[in-house]
Every structure is written in C-alpha cells, then in structure tokens.
Amino acid sequence: MTTVQDQATDLPLTVVSKIRLSTDVVGITLAGAGAEPLPQWEAGAHIDVQCGDLRRQYSLCGDPDDRQRYQIAVLREPDGRGGSTYLHDTLEPSDILWVSRPRNTFALEPASRYVFIAGGIGITPILPMLAGAERRGADWMLHYGGRTRAGMAFVAELGRHGNRVRIHPQDEVGRIPLADALGKPDRDAKIYCCGPTPLLDAVAGASEHWPDGSLHVERFSRVALDTDTERGFDVRLASSGGTYHVPRDRTILEVLTDAGVDVVSSCEVGTCGTCEATVLEGVPDHRDSVLTPQERKEGQYMMLCVSRCLSDTLVLDL
Ligand code: FES
C-alpha cells in the first residue's frame, strides 16, 4: 500500500506550541515560516499530517480567520497505527511538520438552526462550526459526550456558550440523550455529528424520522464489517484483467494491496478521497464521506478503503 507524501504541495509548518488539553489530548499549533498567510479554510476542514512514515488526517479546530496559524487536537490512540503516538511522544515544539493544504468534506451548509453532536475528539471539527453558526445568526445547540470529564478537551472554553452547550461525561450523567436531542424533526435544522462509530450509528438511528439530508457526519474510524450481513464480490482490474475476490470480512483496498496491486491510500476510513478509483462496470455500495449524494448516484467513482459492491462484479479503471 502506498502512503501519499506530497512535498510538492505540502507545507512545512513549525510547531509553535504543544499543550495538554485533557488527560488524553494534546493541542498542537502550527505556523508557516514567513509572513505569507496560510491557505484559507472553513469550518469542517481537515489537513493531512505527515507523522513519521504515516499520514493522518486531523480536523482544524482553531479560528479560520487566523491565516498565520493552524490548530489541531490529537487524541492518544495507543492501539492505533502510530500517528497519534508520534505526535504525542516524539514531536517537539520548533519541529517541522509537513501538512497538506486544508480539504473539506464536512462543510457547514446553510441552515436556520443546527444540532451539533460530538463524541470525544469528534469535538474538533465542530468547534469552528459553532463560530460559523453564530456568524450566520443561526440558532444552535451542542451535545458533547465523552467517557470522563477529565478526558474531554475544550470543556472549559465551551462554558462561555452557557446552556447552548450540554456536556455529557458518561461516568457522571450517562450517554448523550439522543431521543431528547433529536426527538422532534426540524425541517429548518441540520444535524452535524462527529465521533466514534457507535455514536454516529446511534445518531443516524435517532434521526431517521428527520427530513432526508438533515444529517451530516464525519467518521474517524472505519465501520467494522458485519460478516452476517456483508456479501463477497469480485473486482476486475481493466488494465491487467486480473480478477480478485473480496470476501465479506475484507475491504477492496486490503485485497488489492495483498495481491501486490499498488493502490494509493491515506486515511483508510473513507474521509480523505486518496483511494478513489473510477468504476467502469458494476454498482458500488458507497460508504465514504467524500462523494456527494449526486456523485454516489452516478456511481462513476468509489473509495476502495470502505466502499463495497451491490452487484456480483466491479470493474475498476486500475
Ligand atoms: Fe482515504 Fe480511502 S484512503 S478515503
């Protein structure tokens, strides 16, 4: 598998500060070398960060109007692939970190009201959205859950929003009461949710009665494949004619990589768009957060790290 590192377009940023935001989260502030402003971004955007040999995505959580600095917050994930431990344990102030230009697959669409729901480190893309909602004069409410208060970043800073923000440390008050938060559908409101997969699934279930298009989510981890309901399928590569079987418990990316096919990837959770492939035949089962509803319907492209197939065979332009 090839991890993308693009030093032709990546920016070498200096670590200005690294501070502890909670028991498990550090905040990292990055700045460019000169007075040149950093590329613009909007709430919901993320950057790819080169963490040693790995490339990982982190949401920008600072102020989009500050063109001199980027801020990210990083949860230590000891069982992860090593990106967060590099940033926690190895990275020092004054180090150079190579990052991509900001990309946004979780943009804040216009609405009169917003319900924001964040789980754990999923608060990071939501933070600038609160300011964005305020700028638009929209009404909003944030439900922010985590395992413990001490492990939740930005709790003190969110206090200034008063009762628009509900903090739900699970060990004190239990999980976010989604049935209350989403009980009444609102055609003028949009729901933005970021956090671990069980929270995203629960929010999807609790908002089923809302109008189509109300819910916007960003995933930080890949949804586990349910071998009781998934089905296998074949993938044929147009260039070589090689056909590979993708069993119910594996992804297309894993199968092609194991077969020695050079497929470029980065996030492996369907959020960055790096592993996009052109579909020549077959019906993709889209599970990414990159493609728009229209692009999904057209079925011309798919993300190999998470998406699957509704027909028996997919033919890819690889
Ligand atoms: Fe990021 Fe597939 S590797 S979307």
PDB file of N, CA and C in Angstrom, residues 2 7 31 47 49 81 87-88 93 99 105 124 131 191 206 213 229 287 289-290 304 312 315 317:
ATOM      1  N   THR A   2       0.555   2.223  -0.799  1.00  0.00           N
ATOM      2  CA  THR A   2       1.372   3.421  -0.849  1.00  0.00           C
ATOM      3  C   THR A   2       0.735   4.518  -0.013  1.00  0.00           C
ATOM      4  N   GLN A   7       5.431  16.350  -1.102  1.00  0.00           N
ATOM      5  CA  GLN A   7       6.182  17.514  -0.672  1.00  0.00           C
ATOM      6  C   GLN A   7       6.183  18.605  -1.737  1.00  0.00           C
ATOM      7  N   ALA A  31       2.642  27.030  12.523  1.00  0.00           N
ATOM      8  CA  ALA A  31       2.725  28.302  11.792  1.00  0.00           C
ATOM      9  C   ALA A  31       3.656  28.158  10.599  1.00  0.00           C
ATOM     10  N   ILE A  47      -6.602  18.682   7.689  1.00  0.00           N
ATOM     11  CA  ILE A  47      -5.329  18.618   6.970  1.00  0.00           C
ATOM     12  C   ILE A  47      -4.762  17.210   7.127  1.00  0.00           C
ATOM     13  N   VAL A  49      -1.546  15.159   7.942  1.00  0.00           N
ATOM     14  CA  VAL A  49      -0.326  15.462   8.691  1.00  0.00           C
ATOM     15  C   VAL A  49       0.634  14.286   8.533  1.00  0.00           C
ATOM     16  N   ARG A  81      -2.557   3.204  14.604  1.00  0.00           N
ATOM     17  CA  ARG A  81      -1.472   2.780  13.706  1.00  0.00           C
ATOM     18  C   ARG A  81      -0.182   3.556  13.956  1.00  0.00           C
ATOM     19  N   LEU A  87       2.808  11.998  17.382  1.00  0.00           N
ATOM     20  CA  LEU A  87       2.557  13.410  17.687  1.00  0.00           C
ATOM     21  C   LEU A  87       2.614  13.670  19.188  1.00  0.00           C
ATOM     22  N   HIS A  88       2.181  12.678  19.991  1.00  0.00           N
ATOM     23  CA  HIS A  88       2.224  12.853  21.450  1.00  0.00           C
ATOM     24  C   HIS A  88       3.648  12.725  21.997  1.00  0.00           C
ATOM     25  N   PRO A  93       8.068  21.094  20.255  1.00  0.00           N
ATOM     26  CA  PRO A  93       7.988  22.473  19.758  1.00  0.00           C
ATOM     27  C   PRO A  93       9.241  22.804  18.948  1.00  0.00           C
ATOM     28  N   VAL A  99       2.382  19.261   6.264  1.00  0.00           N
ATOM     29  CA  VAL A  99       0.926  19.065   6.227  1.00  0.00           C
ATOM     30  C   VAL A  99       0.399  19.446   4.847  1.00  0.00           C
ATOM     31  N   THR A 105     -14.538  17.932   3.601  1.00  0.00           N
ATOM     32  CA  THR A 105     -15.599  17.009   3.178  1.00  0.00           C
ATOM     33  C   THR A 105     -16.734  17.031   4.210  1.00  0.00           C
ATOM     34  N   THR A 124     -13.437  18.300  17.573  1.00  0.00           N
ATOM     35  CA  THR A 124     -12.526  19.219  16.858  1.00  0.00           C
ATOM     36  C   THR A 124     -13.143  19.888  15.615  1.00  0.00           C
ATOM     37  N   ALA A 131     -18.707  28.813  15.821  1.00  0.00           N
ATOM     38  CA  ALA A 131     -18.474  30.211  15.433  1.00  0.00           C
ATOM     39  C   ALA A 131     -19.132  30.483  14.083  1.00  0.00           C
ATOM     40  N   ILE A 191     -28.212  18.572  11.297  1.00  0.00           N
ATOM     41  CA  ILE A 191     -27.509  17.882  12.382  1.00  0.00           C
ATOM     42  C   ILE A 191     -26.087  17.614  11.904  1.00  0.00           C
ATOM     43  N   ALA A 206     -31.420   7.649  15.572  1.00  0.00           N
ATOM     44  CA  ALA A 206     -32.305   8.571  16.297  1.00  0.00           C
ATOM     45  C   ALA A 206     -32.843   9.690  15.415  1.00  0.00           C
ATOM     46  N   GLY A 213     -31.289  14.330   4.164  1.00  0.00           N
ATOM     47  CA  GLY A 213     -30.250  15.350   4.012  1.00  0.00           C
ATOM     48  C   GLY A 213     -30.018  16.169   5.264  1.00  0.00           C
ATOM     49  N   THR A 229     -24.062  -9.884   7.592  1.00  0.00           N
ATOM     50  CA  THR A 229     -24.874  -9.191   6.576  1.00  0.00           C
ATOM     51  C   THR A 229     -24.080  -8.828   5.314  1.00  0.00           C
ATOM     52  N   ARG A 287     -19.699   3.901   1.011  1.00  0.00           N
ATOM     53  CA  ARG A 287     -19.691   4.028   2.475  1.00  0.00           C
ATOM     54  C   ARG A 287     -18.717   5.103   2.944  1.00  0.00           C
ATOM     55  N   SER A 289     -17.300   9.297   3.198  1.00  0.00           N
ATOM     56  CA  SER A 289     -17.870  10.622   3.473  1.00  0.00           C
ATOM     57  C   SER A 289     -17.325  11.646   2.490  1.00  0.00           C
ATOM     58  N   VAL A 290     -16.847  11.212   1.334  1.00  0.00           N
ATOM     59  CA  VAL A 290     -16.221  12.129   0.377  1.00  0.00           C
ATOM     60  C   VAL A 290     -17.195  12.514  -0.740  1.00  0.00           C
ATOM     61  N   LEU A 304     -11.941   2.914  -2.331  1.00  0.00           N
ATOM     62  CA  LEU A 304     -11.643   1.488  -2.185  1.00  0.00           C
ATOM     63  C   LEU A 304     -11.438   1.064  -0.732  1.00  0.00           C
ATOM     64  N   ASP A 312     -22.450  -8.430  -8.539  1.00  0.00           N
ATOM     65  CA  ASP A 312     -21.506  -9.526  -8.272  1.00  0.00           C
ATOM     66  C   ASP A 312     -20.072  -9.146  -8.607  1.00  0.00           C
ATOM     67  N   VAL A 315     -15.804  -3.620 -12.130  1.00  0.00           N
ATOM     68  CA  VAL A 315     -14.634  -3.454 -12.998  1.00  0.00           C
ATOM     69  C   VAL A 315     -14.089  -2.063 -12.735  1.00  0.00           C
ATOM     70  N   ASP A 317     -11.044   1.001 -13.197  1.00  0.00           N
ATOM     71  CA  ASP A 317     -10.058   1.532 -14.123  1.00  0.00           C
ATOM     72  C   ASP A 317      -8.703   1.595 -13.424  1.00  0.00           C
TER      73      ASP A 317
END
